[in-house]
Coordinates of C-alpha atoms and ligand atoms in Angstrom, one line a residue:
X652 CA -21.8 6.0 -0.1
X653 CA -18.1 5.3 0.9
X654 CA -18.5 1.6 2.8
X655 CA -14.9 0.8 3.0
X656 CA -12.5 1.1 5.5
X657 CA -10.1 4.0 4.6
X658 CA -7.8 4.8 6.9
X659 CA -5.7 2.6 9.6
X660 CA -3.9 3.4 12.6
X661 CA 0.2 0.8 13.1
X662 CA 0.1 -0.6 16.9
X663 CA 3.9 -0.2 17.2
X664 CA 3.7 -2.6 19.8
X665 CA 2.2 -5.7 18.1
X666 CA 3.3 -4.8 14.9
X667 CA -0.2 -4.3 13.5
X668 CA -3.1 -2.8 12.2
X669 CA -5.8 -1.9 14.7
X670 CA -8.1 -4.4 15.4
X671 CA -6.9 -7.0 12.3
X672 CA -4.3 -9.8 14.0
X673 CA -1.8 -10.6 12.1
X674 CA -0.3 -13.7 10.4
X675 CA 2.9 -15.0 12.2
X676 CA 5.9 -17.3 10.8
X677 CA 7.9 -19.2 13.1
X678 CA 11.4 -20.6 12.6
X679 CA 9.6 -23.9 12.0
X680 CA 7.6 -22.4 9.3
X681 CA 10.3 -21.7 7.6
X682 CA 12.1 -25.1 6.7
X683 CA 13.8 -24.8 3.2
X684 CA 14.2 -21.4 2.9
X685 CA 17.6 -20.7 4.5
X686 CA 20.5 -22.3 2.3
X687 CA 22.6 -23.4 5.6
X688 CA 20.3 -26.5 6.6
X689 CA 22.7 -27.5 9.1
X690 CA 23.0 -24.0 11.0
X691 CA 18.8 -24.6 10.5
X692 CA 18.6 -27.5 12.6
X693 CA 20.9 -26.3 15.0
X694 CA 19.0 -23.0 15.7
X695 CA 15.4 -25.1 15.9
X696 CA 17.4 -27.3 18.5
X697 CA 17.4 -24.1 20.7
X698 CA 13.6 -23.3 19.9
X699 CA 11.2 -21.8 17.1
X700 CA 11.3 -17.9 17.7
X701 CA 8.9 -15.5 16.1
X702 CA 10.5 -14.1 12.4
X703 CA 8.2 -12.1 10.5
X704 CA 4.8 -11.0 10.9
X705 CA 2.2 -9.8 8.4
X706 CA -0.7 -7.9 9.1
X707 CA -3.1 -7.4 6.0
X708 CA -6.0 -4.9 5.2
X709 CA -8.1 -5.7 2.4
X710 CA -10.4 -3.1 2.1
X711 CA -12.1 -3.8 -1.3
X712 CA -12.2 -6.3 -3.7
X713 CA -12.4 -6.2 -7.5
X714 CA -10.7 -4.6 -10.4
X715 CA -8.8 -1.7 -9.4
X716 CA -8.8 -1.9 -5.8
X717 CA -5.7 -2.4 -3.7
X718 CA -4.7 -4.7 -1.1
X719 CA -1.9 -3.9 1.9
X720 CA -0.2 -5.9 4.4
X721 CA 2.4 -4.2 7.5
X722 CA 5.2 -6.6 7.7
X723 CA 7.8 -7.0 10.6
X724 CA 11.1 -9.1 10.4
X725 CA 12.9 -9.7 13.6
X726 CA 16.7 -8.9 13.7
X727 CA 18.4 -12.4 13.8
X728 CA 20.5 -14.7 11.8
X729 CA 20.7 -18.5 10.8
X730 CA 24.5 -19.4 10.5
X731 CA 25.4 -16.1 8.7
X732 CA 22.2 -15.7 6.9
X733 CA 20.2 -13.0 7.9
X734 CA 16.0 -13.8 9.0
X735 CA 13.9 -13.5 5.9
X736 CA 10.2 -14.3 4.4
X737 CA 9.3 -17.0 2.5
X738 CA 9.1 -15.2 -1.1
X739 CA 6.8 -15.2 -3.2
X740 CA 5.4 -14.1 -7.1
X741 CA 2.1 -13.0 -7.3
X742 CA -0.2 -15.4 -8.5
X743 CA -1.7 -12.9 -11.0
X744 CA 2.1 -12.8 -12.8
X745 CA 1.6 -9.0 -13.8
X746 CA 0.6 -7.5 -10.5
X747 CA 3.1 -5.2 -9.3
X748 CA 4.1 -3.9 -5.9
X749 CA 5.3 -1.2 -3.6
X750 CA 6.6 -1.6 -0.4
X751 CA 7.4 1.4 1.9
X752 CA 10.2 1.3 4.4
X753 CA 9.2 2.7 7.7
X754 CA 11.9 1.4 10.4
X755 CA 14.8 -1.2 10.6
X756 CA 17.5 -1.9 7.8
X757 CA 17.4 -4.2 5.6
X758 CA 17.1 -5.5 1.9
X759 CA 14.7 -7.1 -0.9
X760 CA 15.5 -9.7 -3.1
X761 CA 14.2 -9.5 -6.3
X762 CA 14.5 -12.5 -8.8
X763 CA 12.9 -11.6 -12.4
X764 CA 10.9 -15.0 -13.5
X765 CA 11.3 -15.0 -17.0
X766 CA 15.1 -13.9 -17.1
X767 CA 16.4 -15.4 -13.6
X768 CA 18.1 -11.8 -13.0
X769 CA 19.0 -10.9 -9.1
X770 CA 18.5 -7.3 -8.1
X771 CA 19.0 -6.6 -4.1
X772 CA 17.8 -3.4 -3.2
X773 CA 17.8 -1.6 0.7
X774 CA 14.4 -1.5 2.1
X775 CA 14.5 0.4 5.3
X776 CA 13.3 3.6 6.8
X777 CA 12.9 5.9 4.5
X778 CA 13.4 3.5 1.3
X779 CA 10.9 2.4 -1.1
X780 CA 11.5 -0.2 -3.1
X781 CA 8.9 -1.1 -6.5
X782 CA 8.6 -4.9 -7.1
X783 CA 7.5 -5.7 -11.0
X784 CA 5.1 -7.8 -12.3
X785 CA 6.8 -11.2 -12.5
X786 CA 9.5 -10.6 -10.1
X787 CA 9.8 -13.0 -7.5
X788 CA 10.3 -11.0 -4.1
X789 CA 11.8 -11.9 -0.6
X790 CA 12.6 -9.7 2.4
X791 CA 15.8 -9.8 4.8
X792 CA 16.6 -8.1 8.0
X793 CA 20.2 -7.1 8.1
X794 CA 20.1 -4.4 11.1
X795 CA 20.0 -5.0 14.5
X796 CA 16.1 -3.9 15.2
X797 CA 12.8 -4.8 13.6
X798 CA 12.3 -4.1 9.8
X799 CA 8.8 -2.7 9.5
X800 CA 7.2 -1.9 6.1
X801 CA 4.2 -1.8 4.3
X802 CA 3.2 -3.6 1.0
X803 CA 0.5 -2.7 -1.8
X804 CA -0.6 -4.8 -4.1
X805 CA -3.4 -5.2 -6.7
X806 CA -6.5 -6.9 -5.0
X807 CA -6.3 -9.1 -7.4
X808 CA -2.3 -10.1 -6.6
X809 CA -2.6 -13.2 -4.9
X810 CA 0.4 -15.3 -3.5
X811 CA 2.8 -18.3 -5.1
X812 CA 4.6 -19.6 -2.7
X813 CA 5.0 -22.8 -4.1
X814 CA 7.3 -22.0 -7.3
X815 CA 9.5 -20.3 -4.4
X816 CA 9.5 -23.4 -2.5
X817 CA 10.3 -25.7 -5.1
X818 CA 13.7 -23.9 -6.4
X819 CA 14.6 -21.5 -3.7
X820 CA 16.0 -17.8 -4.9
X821 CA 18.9 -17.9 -6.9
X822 CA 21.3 -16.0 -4.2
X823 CA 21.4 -16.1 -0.3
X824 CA 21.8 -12.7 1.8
X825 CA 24.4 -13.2 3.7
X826 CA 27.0 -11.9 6.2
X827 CA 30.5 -11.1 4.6
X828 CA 32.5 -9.5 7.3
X829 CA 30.1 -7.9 9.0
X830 CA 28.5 -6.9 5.6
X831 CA 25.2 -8.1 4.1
X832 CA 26.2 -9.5 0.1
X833 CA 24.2 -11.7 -1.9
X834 CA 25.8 -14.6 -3.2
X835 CA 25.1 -17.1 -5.5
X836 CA 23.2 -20.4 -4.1
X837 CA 25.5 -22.6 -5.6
X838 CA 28.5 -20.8 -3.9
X839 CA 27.2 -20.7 -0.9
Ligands
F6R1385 C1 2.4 -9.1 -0.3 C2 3.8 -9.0 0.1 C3 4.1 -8.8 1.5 C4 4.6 -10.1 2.1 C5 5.3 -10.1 3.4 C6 5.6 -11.5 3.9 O1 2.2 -9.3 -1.7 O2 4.7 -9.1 -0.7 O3 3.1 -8.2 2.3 O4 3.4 -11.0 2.1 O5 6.5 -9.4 3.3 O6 6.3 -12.3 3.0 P1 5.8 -13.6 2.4 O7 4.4 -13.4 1.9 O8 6.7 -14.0 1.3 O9 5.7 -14.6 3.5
ZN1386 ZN1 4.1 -9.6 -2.8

């Protein structure tokens, strides 16, 4: 007998699944993660808006069974860098995952562990973007509406989020004349 949940339908207003709430990150959740600290503590100073939003389904647990999350980042911008998520690696180093574009513009981060290489790839409507094992991963929204996607992962994944918040991604997606670039932290 088929006991898990197998299908889902996106409230387009909440930014969820039906009938599982979602996770929400602040401004103030965020502290360390934008390179400008200055431009940081200026935008708190004028209050702690919402900036991403996860909703996760976790169906089934155990080898071979997949996890997935519906994320939304709000168009915005610290100083010239544009909202993003934390970033993370997968606890499990050699879980992989896909993520599937479904409105908004914006980009991924990718940062390889082992090798430090930077790859920035367009994740938007339309894009999918496949995240190796052992690639750190963070999400930015460069358009001017929400960026909506979904991500699947290995049950198994898990979430490191403190390696991320110890040393920060190597380059900062930024606004270059009305262009997003990623730039090297230690230029910025
Ligand atoms: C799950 C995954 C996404 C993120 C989401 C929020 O493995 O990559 O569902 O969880 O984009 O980003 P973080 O988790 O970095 O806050
Ligand atoms: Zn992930």
């Amino acid at each position: 007998m088929i006991s898990v949940s197998l299908s889902n339908s996106i409230d387009w207003e909440k930014f969820e699944f039906v009938g599982s709430p979602r996770v929400e990150r602040r401004l103030s959740d965020l502290c360390g993660c934008f390179a400008d600290e200055a431009a940081y503590g200026e935008a708190l100073s004028h209050g702690d808006p919402l900036i991403y939003s996860v909703s996760s389904q976790a169906p089934a647990d155990g080898a071979g069974q997949l996890h997935y999350g519906l994320g939304m980042i709000a168009p915005g911008r610290v100083g010239r860098e544009y909202y993003l998520t934390k970033g993370h690696l997968h606890a499990w180093r050699e879980a992989a995952e896909v993520y599937l574009g479904l409105a908004g513009e914006g980009f991924m981060l990718l940062e390889e562990e082992a090798t430090g290489e930077s790859r920035l790839l367009q994740l938007g409507k339309d894009r999918v973007v496949y995240v190796p094992g052992g690639t750190a991963h963070r999400t930015v929204n460069t358009g001017a509406d929400p960026l909506v996607y979904i991500g699947v992962y290995p049950a198994g994944a898990g979430h490191d989020y403190g390696t991320i918040a110890e040393k920060n991604f190597r380059q900062v997606v930024t606004d270059r004349g009305g262009r997003p670039v990623a730039v090297d932290r230690a230029e910025y």
